[in-house]
CSV table of C-alpha atoms in Angstrom, one decimal:
chain,number,residue,atom,x,y,z
A,215,MET,CA,51.7,-30.2,6.5
A,216,SER,CA,48.2,-30.3,7.8
A,217,THR,CA,45.1,-29.0,6.0
A,218,THR,CA,44.3,-26.8,9.0
A,219,TRP,CA,47.6,-25.0,8.7
A,220,LEU,CA,47.1,-24.3,5.0
A,221,LEU,CA,43.7,-22.8,5.6
A,222,HIS,CA,45.0,-20.6,8.4
A,223,THR,CA,47.8,-19.2,6.2
A,224,MET,CA,45.9,-18.9,2.9
A,225,HIS,CA,45.4,-15.3,1.7
A,226,ILE,CA,42.1,-14.2,0.1
A,227,THR,CA,43.9,-13.6,-3.2
A,228,GLN,CA,44.9,-17.2,-3.4
A,229,LEU,CA,41.3,-18.2,-3.9
A,230,ASN,CA,40.3,-18.9,-7.5
A,231,ARG,CA,38.0,-16.6,-9.5
A,232,GLU,CA,34.8,-18.6,-8.9
A,233,CYS,CA,35.4,-18.5,-5.1
A,234,LEU,CA,36.1,-14.8,-5.1
A,235,LEU,CA,33.0,-14.0,-7.0
A,236,HIS,CA,31.0,-16.2,-4.6
A,237,LEU,CA,32.5,-14.3,-1.7
A,238,PHE,CA,31.8,-10.9,-3.2
A,239,SER,CA,28.2,-11.9,-3.8
A,240,PHE,CA,27.5,-11.9,0.0
A,241,LEU,CA,28.7,-8.3,0.4
A,242,ASP,CA,26.7,-5.1,-0.1
A,243,LYS,CA,27.8,-2.5,-2.7
A,244,ASP,CA,29.9,-0.4,-0.3
A,245,SER,CA,31.7,-3.5,1.1
A,246,ARG,CA,32.4,-4.8,-2.4
A,247,LYS,CA,34.0,-1.4,-3.3
A,248,ASN,CA,36.1,-1.2,-0.1
A,249,LEU,CA,37.4,-4.7,-0.6
A,250,ALA,CA,38.2,-4.0,-4.3
A,251,ARG,CA,40.4,-1.0,-3.2
A,252,THR,CA,42.8,-3.4,-1.4
A,253,CYS,CA,44.5,-4.8,-4.5
A,254,PRO,CA,44.2,-5.0,-8.4
A,255,GLN,CA,43.1,-8.6,-8.3
A,256,LEU,CA,40.1,-7.8,-6.2
A,257,GLN,CA,39.3,-4.7,-8.2
A,258,ASP,CA,39.2,-7.0,-11.2
A,259,VAL,CA,36.7,-9.2,-9.5
A,260,PHE,CA,34.6,-6.1,-8.5
A,261,GLU,CA,34.5,-5.2,-12.2
A,262,ASP,CA,33.3,-8.6,-13.4
A,263,PRO,CA,29.8,-8.1,-14.9
A,264,THR,CA,28.6,-11.5,-13.6
A,265,LEU,CA,28.8,-10.1,-10.1
A,266,TRP,CA,26.1,-7.5,-10.9
A,267,PRO,CA,22.8,-9.2,-12.1
A,268,LEU,CA,20.8,-7.3,-9.4
A,269,LEU,CA,21.0,-3.7,-8.2
A,270,HIS,CA,18.8,-2.1,-5.4
A,271,PHE,CA,19.0,1.5,-4.4
A,272,ARG,CA,17.3,3.0,-1.3
A,273,SER,CA,17.9,6.7,-2.1
A,274,LEU,CA,18.7,8.8,-5.1
A,275,ILE,CA,22.1,9.8,-3.7
A,276,GLU,CA,23.2,6.2,-4.1
A,277,LEU,CA,22.9,6.6,-7.9
A,278,LYS,CA,25.9,9.0,-7.8
A,279,LYS,CA,28.3,6.5,-6.1
A,280,ASP,CA,30.9,4.4,-7.9
A,281,ASN,CA,30.2,1.3,-5.9
A,282,PHE,CA,28.3,-0.7,-8.6
A,283,LEU,CA,28.6,-1.7,-12.2
A,284,LEU,CA,26.1,-1.3,-15.0
A,285,SER,CA,26.5,-4.0,-17.7
A,286,PRO,CA,24.5,-6.3,-20.0
A,287,ALA,CA,24.5,-8.8,-17.1
A,288,LEU,CA,22.1,-6.7,-15.1
A,289,LYS,CA,18.7,-8.4,-14.9
A,290,ASN,CA,16.9,-6.8,-12.0
A,291,LEU,CA,16.9,-3.1,-11.0
A,292,SER,CA,15.0,-1.4,-8.2
A,293,ILE,CA,15.0,2.2,-7.0
A,294,CYS,CA,12.8,2.6,-3.9
A,295,TRP,CA,13.0,6.0,-2.4
A,296,TYR,CA,11.1,6.3,0.9
A,297,SER,CA,11.8,9.8,2.2
A,298,SER,CA,10.0,12.9,3.2
A,299,ARG,CA,11.6,14.5,0.1
A,300,VAL,CA,9.4,12.2,-2.0
A,301,GLN,CA,6.4,14.3,-0.9
A,302,VAL,CA,8.2,17.5,-2.2
A,303,CYS,CA,9.0,15.9,-5.5
A,304,SER,CA,5.4,14.8,-5.9
A,305,ILE,CA,4.0,18.3,-5.5
A,306,GLU,CA,2.7,19.9,-8.8
A,307,ASP,CA,5.4,22.1,-10.3
A,308,TRP,CA,3.4,25.3,-10.2
A,309,LEU,CA,2.8,24.9,-6.4
A,310,LYS,CA,6.5,24.5,-5.6
A,311,SER,CA,8.7,27.2,-4.1
A,312,ALA,CA,11.9,28.3,-5.9
A,313,PHE,CA,13.9,26.3,-3.3
A,314,GLN,CA,11.8,23.2,-3.9
A,315,ARG,CA,12.1,23.5,-7.7
A,316,SER,CA,15.9,23.7,-7.4
A,317,ILE,CA,16.0,20.5,-5.3
A,318,CYS,CA,13.7,18.7,-7.7
A,319,SER,CA,15.6,19.8,-10.7
A,320,ARG,CA,18.7,18.1,-9.3
A,321,HIS,CA,16.7,15.0,-8.6
A,322,GLU,CA,15.2,14.9,-12.0
A,323,SER,CA,18.5,15.1,-13.9
A,324,LEU,CA,20.0,12.5,-11.5
A,325,VAL,CA,17.3,9.9,-12.0
A,326,ASN,CA,16.8,10.4,-15.7
A,327,ASP,CA,20.6,10.5,-16.4
A,328,PHE,CA,21.0,7.2,-14.5
A,329,LEU,CA,18.1,5.5,-16.4
A,330,SER,CA,19.6,6.8,-19.7
A,331,GLN,CA,22.8,4.9,-18.8
A,332,VAL,CA,20.8,1.8,-18.0
A,333,CYS,CA,19.2,2.0,-21.4
A,334,ASP,CA,22.6,2.2,-23.1
A,335,ARG,CA,24.4,-0.5,-21.0
A,336,CYS,CA,21.8,-3.0,-19.8
A,337,PRO,CA,19.8,-4.4,-22.7
A,338,ASN,CA,19.0,-7.6,-20.9
A,339,LEU,CA,17.0,-6.2,-18.1
A,340,ALA,CA,14.1,-8.4,-17.0
A,341,SER,CA,12.6,-6.5,-14.1
A,342,VAL,CA,12.5,-2.8,-13.1
A,343,THR,CA,10.9,-1.4,-9.9
A,344,LEU,CA,10.6,2.4,-9.4
A,345,SER,CA,9.0,3.6,-6.2
A,346,GLY,CA,8.9,7.3,-5.1
A,347,CYS,CA,10.6,8.4,-8.3
A,348,GLY,CA,8.5,11.5,-8.9
A,349,HIS,CA,10.6,12.8,-11.7
A,350,VAL,CA,10.7,9.7,-14.0
A,351,THR,CA,9.0,10.8,-17.2
A,352,ASP,CA,7.0,9.1,-19.9
A,353,ASP,CA,9.8,9.6,-22.4
A,354,CYS,CA,12.3,8.0,-20.1
A,355,LEU,CA,10.1,4.9,-19.6
A,356,ALA,CA,9.3,4.7,-23.3
A,357,ARG,CA,13.1,4.6,-24.1
A,358,LEU,CA,13.6,2.0,-21.4
A,359,LEU,CA,11.0,-0.2,-23.1
A,360,ARG,CA,12.6,0.2,-26.5
A,361,CYS,CA,16.1,-0.4,-25.3
A,362,CYS,CA,15.3,-3.4,-23.1
A,363,PRO,CA,13.3,-5.7,-25.3
A,364,ARG,CA,13.5,-8.6,-22.7
A,365,LEU,CA,11.8,-6.6,-19.9
A,366,ARG,CA,9.2,-8.8,-18.4
A,367,ALA,CA,8.1,-6.8,-15.3
A,368,LEU,CA,7.8,-3.0,-14.8
A,369,ARG,CA,6.6,-1.9,-11.4
A,370,LEU,CA,5.9,1.8,-10.8
A,371,GLU,CA,4.7,3.2,-7.5
A,372,ASN,CA,4.0,6.9,-6.6
A,373,CYS,CA,5.6,8.1,-9.9
A,374,ALA,CA,3.7,11.4,-10.3
A,375,ARG,CA,4.8,12.2,-13.8
A,376,VAL,CA,3.8,8.9,-15.3
A,377,THR,CA,0.7,9.4,-17.5
A,378,ASN,CA,-1.2,7.5,-20.2
A,379,ARG,CA,1.7,8.0,-22.5
A,380,THR,CA,3.6,5.3,-20.6
A,381,LEU,CA,0.7,3.0,-21.0
A,382,ALA,CA,0.7,3.6,-24.8
A,383,ALA,CA,4.5,2.9,-24.8
A,384,VAL,CA,3.9,-0.4,-23.1
A,385,ALA,CA,1.4,-1.4,-25.8
A,386,ALA,CA,3.7,-0.3,-28.5
A,387,HIS,CA,7.1,-1.5,-27.2
A,388,GLY,CA,6.5,-3.9,-24.3
A,389,ARG,CA,6.5,-7.1,-26.4
A,390,ALA,CA,8.0,-9.3,-23.6
A,391,LEU,CA,6.2,-7.5,-20.8
A,392,GLN,CA,4.1,-9.8,-18.6
A,393,THR,CA,3.6,-7.6,-15.5
A,394,LEU,CA,2.9,-3.9,-15.2
A,395,HIS,CA,2.1,-2.1,-11.9
A,396,VAL,CA,1.2,1.6,-11.9
A,397,ASP,CA,0.2,2.0,-8.3
A,398,PHE,CA,-0.6,5.5,-6.9
A,399,CYS,CA,0.4,7.1,-10.2
A,400,ARG,CA,-2.2,10.0,-10.1
A,401,ASN,CA,-1.9,11.0,-13.8
A,402,VAL,CA,-2.9,7.6,-15.1
A,403,SER,CA,-6.6,7.6,-16.1
A,404,ALA,CA,-9.2,4.9,-16.2
A,405,ALA,CA,-9.6,5.4,-19.9
A,406,GLY,CA,-5.9,4.8,-20.5
A,407,LEU,CA,-6.0,1.6,-18.4
A,408,ARG,CA,-9.0,0.3,-20.4
A,409,ARG,CA,-7.2,0.9,-23.7
A,410,LEU,CA,-4.1,-0.9,-22.4
A,411,ARG,CA,-6.2,-3.9,-21.2
A,412,ALA,CA,-7.8,-4.1,-24.6
A,413,ALA,CA,-4.5,-3.9,-26.5
A,414,CYS,CA,-2.6,-6.3,-24.2
A,415,PRO,CA,-5.2,-8.8,-22.7
A,416,ARG,CA,-2.5,-11.1,-21.4
A,417,LEU,CA,-0.7,-8.4,-19.5
A,418,ALA,CA,-1.0,-8.7,-15.7
A,419,LEU,CA,-1.9,-5.1,-15.0
A,420,ARG,CA,-2.3,-3.6,-11.6
A,421,ALA,CA,-3.2,0.1,-10.9
A,422,GLU,CA,-3.9,0.4,-7.3
A,423,HIS,CA,-5.7,3.7,-6.6
A,424,SER,CA,-4.2,5.4,-9.7
A,425,ALA,CA,-7.2,6.2,-11.8
A,426,ALA,CA,-9.2,7.3,-8.7
A,427,MET,CA,-6.6,9.9,-7.6
A,428,ILE,CA,-6.8,13.6,-8.3
A,429,PRO,CA,-4.5,14.4,-11.3
A,430,ASP,CA,-2.2,17.3,-11.5
A,431,GLN,CA,-4.0,20.6,-11.8
A,432,LEU,CA,-3.1,23.8,-13.5
A,433,PRO,CA,-3.8,27.1,-11.7
A,434,GLY,CA,-7.6,27.8,-11.9
A,435,VAL,CA,-8.4,24.5,-13.8
A,436,PRO,CA,-10.8,22.2,-12.0
A,437,ALA,CA,-9.9,18.5,-11.7
A,438,THR,CA,-12.8,17.5,-13.8
A,439,ALA,CA,-11.7,19.8,-16.7
A,440,LEU,CA,-8.1,18.6,-16.3
A,441,ARG,CA,-9.1,15.0,-16.9
A,442,LYS,CA,-10.1,16.0,-20.4
A,443,LEU,CA,-6.7,17.5,-21.0
A,444,LEU,CA,-4.7,14.4,-19.9
A,445,PRO,CA,-2.9,12.4,-22.6
A,446,ARG,CA,-5.5,9.9,-24.0
């Protein structure tokens, strides 16, 4: 019996576990889930934590799907939302219409609930990138730093609700952190960045445009006065 004949007649489920994991690693999240639906053996491979050391999401709606697995094996997580709705979510709350507030409320619970699950299930995270996540809060990021003590890189871009409180949490809990980006985060101040640099001189800190941007303003409060009200 020739080797060629054997290869042509071999079914995918006859491959060993290592080969199946390698095969799955080339597929995107949806393709992995679709393949897993075909039989219990492939579903078991889909649920193997070692298949999921990296997760990347391009929209918030992807966070609601069941085509991925959160586990202690997760090392790298990124949520990069490039959409016109990001602009809506970045508007100051008091300027939003009732319709805009209802949309943003759903987005806020979706992102923060997901990151709460990450805190509970993924203690070995090494890198997190959040871009366009206008509803991520200081409290959420502080919990992430506490629950993921091996976190080495935290990259934040256009996260409007991030303030100096996140910088203080980095100084208090980011013991393993080597890289911090807070780019285009308008509520981070120059004073907060100076304090973090003094507290963590070895930290590779980047804050492109953040301290120079106009922070959130309350109705009738000038930007210069608001700077004095920001968390120090």
